[in-house]
mmCIF file with all atom_site columns, C-alpha atoms in Angstrom:
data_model
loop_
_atom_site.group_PDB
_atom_site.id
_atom_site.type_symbol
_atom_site.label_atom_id
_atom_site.label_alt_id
_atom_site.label_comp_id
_atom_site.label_asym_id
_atom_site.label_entity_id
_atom_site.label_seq_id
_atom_site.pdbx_PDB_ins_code
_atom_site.Cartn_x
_atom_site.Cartn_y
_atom_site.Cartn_z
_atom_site.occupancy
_atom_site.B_iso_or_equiv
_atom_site.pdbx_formal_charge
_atom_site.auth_seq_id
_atom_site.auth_comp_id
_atom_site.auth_asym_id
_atom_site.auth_atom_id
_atom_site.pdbx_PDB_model_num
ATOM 1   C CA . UNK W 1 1   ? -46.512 -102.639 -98.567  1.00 54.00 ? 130 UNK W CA 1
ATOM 2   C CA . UNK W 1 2   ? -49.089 -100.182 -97.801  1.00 53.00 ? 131 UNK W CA 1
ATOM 3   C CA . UNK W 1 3   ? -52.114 -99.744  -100.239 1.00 61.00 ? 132 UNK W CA 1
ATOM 4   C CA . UNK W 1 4   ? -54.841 -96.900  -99.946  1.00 67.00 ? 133 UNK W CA 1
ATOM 5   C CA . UNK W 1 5   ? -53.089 -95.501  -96.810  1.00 73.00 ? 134 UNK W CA 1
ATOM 6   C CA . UNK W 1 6   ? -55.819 -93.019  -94.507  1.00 90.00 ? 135 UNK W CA 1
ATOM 7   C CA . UNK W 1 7   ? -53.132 -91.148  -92.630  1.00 92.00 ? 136 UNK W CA 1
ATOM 8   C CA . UNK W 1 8   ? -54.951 -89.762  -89.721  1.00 94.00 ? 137 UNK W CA 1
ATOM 9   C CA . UNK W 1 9   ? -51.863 -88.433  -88.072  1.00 95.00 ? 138 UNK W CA 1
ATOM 10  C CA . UNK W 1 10  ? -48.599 -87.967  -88.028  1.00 97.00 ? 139 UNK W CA 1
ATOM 11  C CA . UNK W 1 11  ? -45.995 -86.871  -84.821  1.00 96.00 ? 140 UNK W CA 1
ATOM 12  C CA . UNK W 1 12  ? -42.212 -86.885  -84.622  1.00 97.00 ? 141 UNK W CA 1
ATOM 13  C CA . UNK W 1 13  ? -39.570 -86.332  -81.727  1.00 96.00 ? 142 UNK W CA 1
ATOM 14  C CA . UNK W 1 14  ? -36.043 -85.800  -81.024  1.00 97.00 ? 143 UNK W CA 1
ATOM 15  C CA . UNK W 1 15  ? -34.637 -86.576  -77.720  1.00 96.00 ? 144 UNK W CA 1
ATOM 16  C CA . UNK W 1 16  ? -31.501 -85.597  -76.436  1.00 96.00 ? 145 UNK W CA 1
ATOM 17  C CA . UNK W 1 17  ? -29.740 -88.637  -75.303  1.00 95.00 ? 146 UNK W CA 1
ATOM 18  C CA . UNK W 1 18  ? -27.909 -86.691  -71.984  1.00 94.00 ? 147 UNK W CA 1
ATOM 19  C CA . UNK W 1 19  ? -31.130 -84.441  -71.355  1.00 93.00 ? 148 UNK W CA 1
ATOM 20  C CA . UNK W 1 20  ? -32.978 -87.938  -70.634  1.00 91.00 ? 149 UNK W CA 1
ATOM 21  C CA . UNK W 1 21  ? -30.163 -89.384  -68.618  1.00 89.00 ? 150 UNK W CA 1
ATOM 22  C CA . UNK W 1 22  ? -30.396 -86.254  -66.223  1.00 89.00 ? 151 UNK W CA 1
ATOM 23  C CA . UNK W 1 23  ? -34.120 -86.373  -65.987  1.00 87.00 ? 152 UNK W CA 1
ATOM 24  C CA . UNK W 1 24  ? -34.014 -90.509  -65.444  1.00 84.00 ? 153 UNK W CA 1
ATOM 25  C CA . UNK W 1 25  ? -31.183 -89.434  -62.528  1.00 84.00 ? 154 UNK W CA 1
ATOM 26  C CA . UNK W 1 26  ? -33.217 -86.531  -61.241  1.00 81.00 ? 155 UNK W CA 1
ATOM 27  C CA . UNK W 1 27  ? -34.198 -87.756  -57.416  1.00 76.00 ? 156 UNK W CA 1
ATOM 28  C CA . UNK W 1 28  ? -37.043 -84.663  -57.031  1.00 80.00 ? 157 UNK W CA 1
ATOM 29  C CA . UNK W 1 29  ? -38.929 -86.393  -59.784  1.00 74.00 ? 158 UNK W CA 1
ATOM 30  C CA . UNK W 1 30  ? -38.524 -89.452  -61.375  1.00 76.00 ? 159 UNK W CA 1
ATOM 31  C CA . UNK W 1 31  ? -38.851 -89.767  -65.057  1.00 81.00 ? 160 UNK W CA 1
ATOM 32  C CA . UNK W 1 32  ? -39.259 -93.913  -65.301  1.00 85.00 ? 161 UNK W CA 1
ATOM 33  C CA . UNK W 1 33  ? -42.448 -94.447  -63.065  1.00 84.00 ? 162 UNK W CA 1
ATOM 34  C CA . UNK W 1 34  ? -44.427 -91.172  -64.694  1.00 85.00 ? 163 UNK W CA 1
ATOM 35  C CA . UNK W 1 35  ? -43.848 -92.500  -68.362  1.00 90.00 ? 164 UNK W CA 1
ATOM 36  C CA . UNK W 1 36  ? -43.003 -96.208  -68.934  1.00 91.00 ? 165 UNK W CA 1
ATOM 37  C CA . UNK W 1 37  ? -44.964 -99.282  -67.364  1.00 91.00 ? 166 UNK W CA 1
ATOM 38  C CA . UNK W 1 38  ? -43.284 -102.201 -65.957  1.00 91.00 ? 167 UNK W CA 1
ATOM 39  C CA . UNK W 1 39  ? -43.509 -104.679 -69.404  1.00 91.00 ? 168 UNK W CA 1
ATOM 40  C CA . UNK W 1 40  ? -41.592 -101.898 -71.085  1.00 90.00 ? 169 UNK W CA 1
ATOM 41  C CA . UNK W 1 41  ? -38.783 -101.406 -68.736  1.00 89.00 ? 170 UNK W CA 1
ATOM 42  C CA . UNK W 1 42  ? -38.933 -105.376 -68.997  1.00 88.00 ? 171 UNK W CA 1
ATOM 43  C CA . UNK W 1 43  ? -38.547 -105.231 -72.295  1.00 88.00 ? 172 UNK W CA 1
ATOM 44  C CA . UNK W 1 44  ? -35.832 -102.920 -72.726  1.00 85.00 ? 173 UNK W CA 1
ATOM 45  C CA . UNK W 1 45  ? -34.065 -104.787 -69.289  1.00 80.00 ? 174 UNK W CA 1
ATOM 46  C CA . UNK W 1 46  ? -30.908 -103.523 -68.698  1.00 78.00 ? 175 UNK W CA 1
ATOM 47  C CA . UNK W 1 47  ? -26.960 -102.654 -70.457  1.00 78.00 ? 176 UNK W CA 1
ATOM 48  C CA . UNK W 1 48  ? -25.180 -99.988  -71.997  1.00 77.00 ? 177 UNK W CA 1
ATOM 49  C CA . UNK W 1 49  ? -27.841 -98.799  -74.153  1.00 86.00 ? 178 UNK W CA 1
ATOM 50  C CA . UNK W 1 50  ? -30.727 -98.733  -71.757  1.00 88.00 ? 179 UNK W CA 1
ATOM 51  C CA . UNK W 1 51  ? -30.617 -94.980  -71.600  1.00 91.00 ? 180 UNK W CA 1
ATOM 52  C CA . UNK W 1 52  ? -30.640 -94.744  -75.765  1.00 93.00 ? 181 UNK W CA 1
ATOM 53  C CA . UNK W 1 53  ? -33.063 -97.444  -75.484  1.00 92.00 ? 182 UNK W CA 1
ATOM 54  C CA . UNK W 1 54  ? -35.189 -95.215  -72.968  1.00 93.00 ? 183 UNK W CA 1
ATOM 55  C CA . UNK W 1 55  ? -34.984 -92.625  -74.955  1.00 95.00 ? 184 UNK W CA 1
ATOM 56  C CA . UNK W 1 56  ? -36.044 -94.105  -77.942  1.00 95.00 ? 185 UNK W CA 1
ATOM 57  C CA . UNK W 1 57  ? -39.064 -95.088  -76.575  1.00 95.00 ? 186 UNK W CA 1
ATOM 58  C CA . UNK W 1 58  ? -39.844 -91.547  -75.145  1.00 95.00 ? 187 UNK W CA 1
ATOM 59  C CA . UNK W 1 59  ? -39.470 -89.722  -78.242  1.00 97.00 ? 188 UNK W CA 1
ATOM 60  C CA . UNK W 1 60  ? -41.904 -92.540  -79.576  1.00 97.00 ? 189 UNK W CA 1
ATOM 61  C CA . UNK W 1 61  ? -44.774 -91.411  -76.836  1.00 96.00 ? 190 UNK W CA 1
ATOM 62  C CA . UNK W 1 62  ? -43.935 -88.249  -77.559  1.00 95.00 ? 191 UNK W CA 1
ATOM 63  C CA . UNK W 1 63  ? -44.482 -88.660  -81.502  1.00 96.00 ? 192 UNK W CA 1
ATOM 64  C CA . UNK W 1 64  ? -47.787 -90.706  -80.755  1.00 96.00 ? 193 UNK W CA 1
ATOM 65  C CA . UNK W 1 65  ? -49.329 -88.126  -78.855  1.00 95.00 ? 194 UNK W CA 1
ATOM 66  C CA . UNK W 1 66  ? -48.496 -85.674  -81.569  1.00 95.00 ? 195 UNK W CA 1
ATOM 67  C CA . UNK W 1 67  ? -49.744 -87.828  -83.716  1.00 95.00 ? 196 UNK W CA 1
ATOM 68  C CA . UNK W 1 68  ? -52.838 -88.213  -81.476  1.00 93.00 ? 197 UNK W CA 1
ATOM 69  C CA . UNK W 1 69  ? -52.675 -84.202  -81.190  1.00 89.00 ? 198 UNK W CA 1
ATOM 70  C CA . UNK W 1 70  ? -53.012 -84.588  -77.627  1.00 83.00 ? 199 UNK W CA 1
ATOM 71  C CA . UNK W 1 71  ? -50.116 -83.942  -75.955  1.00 73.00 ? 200 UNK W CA 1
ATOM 72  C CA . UNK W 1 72  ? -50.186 -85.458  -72.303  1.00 71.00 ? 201 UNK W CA 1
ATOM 73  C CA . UNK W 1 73  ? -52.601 -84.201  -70.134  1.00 72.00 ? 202 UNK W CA 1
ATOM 74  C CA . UNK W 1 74  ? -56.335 -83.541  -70.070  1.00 73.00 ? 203 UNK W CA 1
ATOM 75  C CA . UNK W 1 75  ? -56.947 -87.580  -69.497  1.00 84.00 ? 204 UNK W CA 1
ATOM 76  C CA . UNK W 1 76  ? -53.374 -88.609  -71.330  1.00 89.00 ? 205 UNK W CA 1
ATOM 77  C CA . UNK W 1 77  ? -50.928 -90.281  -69.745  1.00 89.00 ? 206 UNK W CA 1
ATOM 78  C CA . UNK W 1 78  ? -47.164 -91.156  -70.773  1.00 89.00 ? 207 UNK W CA 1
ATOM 79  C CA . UNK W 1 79  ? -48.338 -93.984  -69.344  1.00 92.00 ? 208 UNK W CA 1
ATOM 80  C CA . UNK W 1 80  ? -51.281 -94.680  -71.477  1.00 95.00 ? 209 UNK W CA 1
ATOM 81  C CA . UNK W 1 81  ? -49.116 -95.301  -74.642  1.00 96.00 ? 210 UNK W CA 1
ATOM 82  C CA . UNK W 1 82  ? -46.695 -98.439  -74.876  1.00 96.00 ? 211 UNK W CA 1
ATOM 83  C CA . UNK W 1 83  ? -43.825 -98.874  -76.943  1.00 96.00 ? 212 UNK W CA 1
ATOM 84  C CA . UNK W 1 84  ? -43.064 -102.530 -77.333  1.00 92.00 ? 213 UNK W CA 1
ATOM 85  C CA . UNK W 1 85  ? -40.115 -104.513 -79.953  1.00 88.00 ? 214 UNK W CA 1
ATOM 86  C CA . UNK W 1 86  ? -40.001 -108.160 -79.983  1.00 84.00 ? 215 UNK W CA 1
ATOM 87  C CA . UNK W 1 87  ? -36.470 -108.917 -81.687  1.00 84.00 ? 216 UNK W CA 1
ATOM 88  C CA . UNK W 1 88  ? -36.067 -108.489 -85.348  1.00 87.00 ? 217 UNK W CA 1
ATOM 89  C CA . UNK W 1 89  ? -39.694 -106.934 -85.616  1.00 89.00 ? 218 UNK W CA 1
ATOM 90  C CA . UNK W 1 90  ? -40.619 -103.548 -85.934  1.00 90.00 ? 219 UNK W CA 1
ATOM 91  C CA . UNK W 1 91  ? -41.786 -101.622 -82.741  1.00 93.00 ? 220 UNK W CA 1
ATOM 92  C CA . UNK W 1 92  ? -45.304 -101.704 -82.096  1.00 94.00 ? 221 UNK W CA 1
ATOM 93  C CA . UNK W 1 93  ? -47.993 -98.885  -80.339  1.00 97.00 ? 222 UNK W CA 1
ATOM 94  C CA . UNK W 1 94  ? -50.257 -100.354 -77.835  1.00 96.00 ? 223 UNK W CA 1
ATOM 95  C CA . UNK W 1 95  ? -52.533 -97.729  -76.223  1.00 96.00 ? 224 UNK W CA 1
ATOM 96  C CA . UNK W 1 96  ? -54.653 -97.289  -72.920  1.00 95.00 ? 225 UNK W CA 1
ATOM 97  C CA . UNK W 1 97  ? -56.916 -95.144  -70.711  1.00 94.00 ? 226 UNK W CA 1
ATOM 98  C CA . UNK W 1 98  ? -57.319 -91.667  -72.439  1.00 94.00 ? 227 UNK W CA 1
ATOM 99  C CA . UNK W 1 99  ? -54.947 -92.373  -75.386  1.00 94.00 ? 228 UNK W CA 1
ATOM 100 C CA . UNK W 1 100 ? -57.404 -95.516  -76.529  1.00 96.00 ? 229 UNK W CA 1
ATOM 101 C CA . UNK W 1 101 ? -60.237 -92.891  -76.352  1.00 95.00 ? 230 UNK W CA 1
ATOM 102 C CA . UNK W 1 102 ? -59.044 -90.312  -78.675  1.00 94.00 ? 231 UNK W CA 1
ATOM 103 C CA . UNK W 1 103 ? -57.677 -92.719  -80.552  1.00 94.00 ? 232 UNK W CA 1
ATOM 104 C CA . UNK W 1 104 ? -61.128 -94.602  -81.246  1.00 95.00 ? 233 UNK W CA 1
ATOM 105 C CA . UNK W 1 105 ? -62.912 -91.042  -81.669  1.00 94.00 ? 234 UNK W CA 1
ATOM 106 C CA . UNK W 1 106 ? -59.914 -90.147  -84.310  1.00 94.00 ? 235 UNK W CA 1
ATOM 107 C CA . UNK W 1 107 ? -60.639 -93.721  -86.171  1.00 95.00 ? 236 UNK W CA 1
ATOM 108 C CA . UNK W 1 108 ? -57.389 -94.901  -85.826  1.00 95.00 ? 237 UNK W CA 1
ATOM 109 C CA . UNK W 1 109 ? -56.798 -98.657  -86.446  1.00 94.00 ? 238 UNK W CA 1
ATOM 110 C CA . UNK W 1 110 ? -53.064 -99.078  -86.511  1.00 94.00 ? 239 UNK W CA 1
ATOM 111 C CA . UNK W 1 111 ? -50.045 -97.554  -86.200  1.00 96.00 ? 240 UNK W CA 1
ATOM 112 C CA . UNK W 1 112 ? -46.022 -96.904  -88.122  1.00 96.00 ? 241 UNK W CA 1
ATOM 113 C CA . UNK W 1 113 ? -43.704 -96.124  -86.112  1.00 97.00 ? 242 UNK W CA 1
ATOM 114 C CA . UNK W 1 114 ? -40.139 -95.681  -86.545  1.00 96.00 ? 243 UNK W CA 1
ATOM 115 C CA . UNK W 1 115 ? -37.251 -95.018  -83.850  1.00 96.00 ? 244 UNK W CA 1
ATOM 116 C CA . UNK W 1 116 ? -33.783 -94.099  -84.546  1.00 96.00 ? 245 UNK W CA 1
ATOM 117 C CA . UNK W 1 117 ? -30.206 -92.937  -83.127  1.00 94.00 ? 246 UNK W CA 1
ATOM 118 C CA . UNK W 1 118 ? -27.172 -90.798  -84.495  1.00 95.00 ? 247 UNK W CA 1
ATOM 119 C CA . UNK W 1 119 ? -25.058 -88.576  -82.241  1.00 94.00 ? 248 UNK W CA 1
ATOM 120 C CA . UNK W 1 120 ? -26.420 -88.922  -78.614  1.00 95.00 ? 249 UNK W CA 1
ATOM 121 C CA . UNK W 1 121 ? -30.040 -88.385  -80.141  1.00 97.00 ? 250 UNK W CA 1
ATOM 122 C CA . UNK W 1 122 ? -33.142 -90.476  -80.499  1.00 97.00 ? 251 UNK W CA 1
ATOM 123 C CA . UNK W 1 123 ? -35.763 -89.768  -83.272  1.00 98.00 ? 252 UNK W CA 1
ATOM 124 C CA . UNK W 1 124 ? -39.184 -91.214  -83.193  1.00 98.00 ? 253 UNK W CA 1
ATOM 125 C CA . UNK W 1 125 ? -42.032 -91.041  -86.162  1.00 98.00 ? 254 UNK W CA 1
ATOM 126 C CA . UNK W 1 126 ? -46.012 -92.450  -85.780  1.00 97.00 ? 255 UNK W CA 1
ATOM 127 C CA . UNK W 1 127 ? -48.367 -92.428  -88.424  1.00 96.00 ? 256 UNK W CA 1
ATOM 128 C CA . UNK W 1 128 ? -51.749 -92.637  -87.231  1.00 96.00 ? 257 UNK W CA 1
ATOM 129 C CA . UNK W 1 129 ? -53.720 -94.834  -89.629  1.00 95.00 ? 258 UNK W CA 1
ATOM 130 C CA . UNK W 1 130 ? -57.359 -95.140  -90.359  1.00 94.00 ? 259 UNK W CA 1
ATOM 131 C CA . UNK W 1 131 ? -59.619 -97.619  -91.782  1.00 86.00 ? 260 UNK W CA 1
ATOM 132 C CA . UNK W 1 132 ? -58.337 -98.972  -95.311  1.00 69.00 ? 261 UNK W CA 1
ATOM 133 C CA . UNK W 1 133 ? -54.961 -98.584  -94.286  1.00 51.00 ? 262 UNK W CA 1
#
């Protein structure tokens, strides 16, 4: 339970399921090395649901950086924000390079995120938290 919540932030995303797919597939530039680093992709591994998995975990970035309100670029990276889920836990935001910056400037101490699926779609939703959170 939360008590004397400081929401800093707060971004959400909705990824098409087959939009990603095509990206992921699309030879001229490859989605997976621009926005996930190699513990995710361990993480997630492979199966059926990789791509919803994948997906998932993009509309999380995205919903961080909106919750950052960054966006990517000017010293963000996909890269620089990591969605992790050990099993049965909730996921967790771990955050690098130019994401970690803004993120200390903004006061942010932790993170809630949420990630779901219905209907070839993935949803993600951060809350940036600050200090008494």
């Amino acid at each position: 339970m939360l008590t004397d919540v400081n929401v800093i932030g707060h971004g959400i995303d909705l990824v098409e399921v087959a939009e990603l797919r095509r990206w992921i597939e699309d030879p001229r530039d490859p989605l997976i090395p621009r926005c996930f680093v190699q513990a995710e992709l361990d993480e997630i591994s492979q199966g059926a649901d990789r791509i919803d998995r994948l997906a998932g975990r993009f509309a999380a970035k995205e919903a961080v950086l909106k919750a950052l309100g960054t966006g990517f670029g000017a010293g963000v990276a996909f890269t620089d924000v990591m969605i992790f889920r050990a099993p049965g836990a909730a996921p967790e935001v771990r955050l690098s390079g130019g994401a970690a910056k803004v993120a200390e400037a903004l006061g942010v101490t932790g993170w809630r995120l949420s990630i779901s699926h219905a209907g070839g779609l993935a949803m993600a939703s951060a809350l940036a938290l600050g200090p008494g959170a």
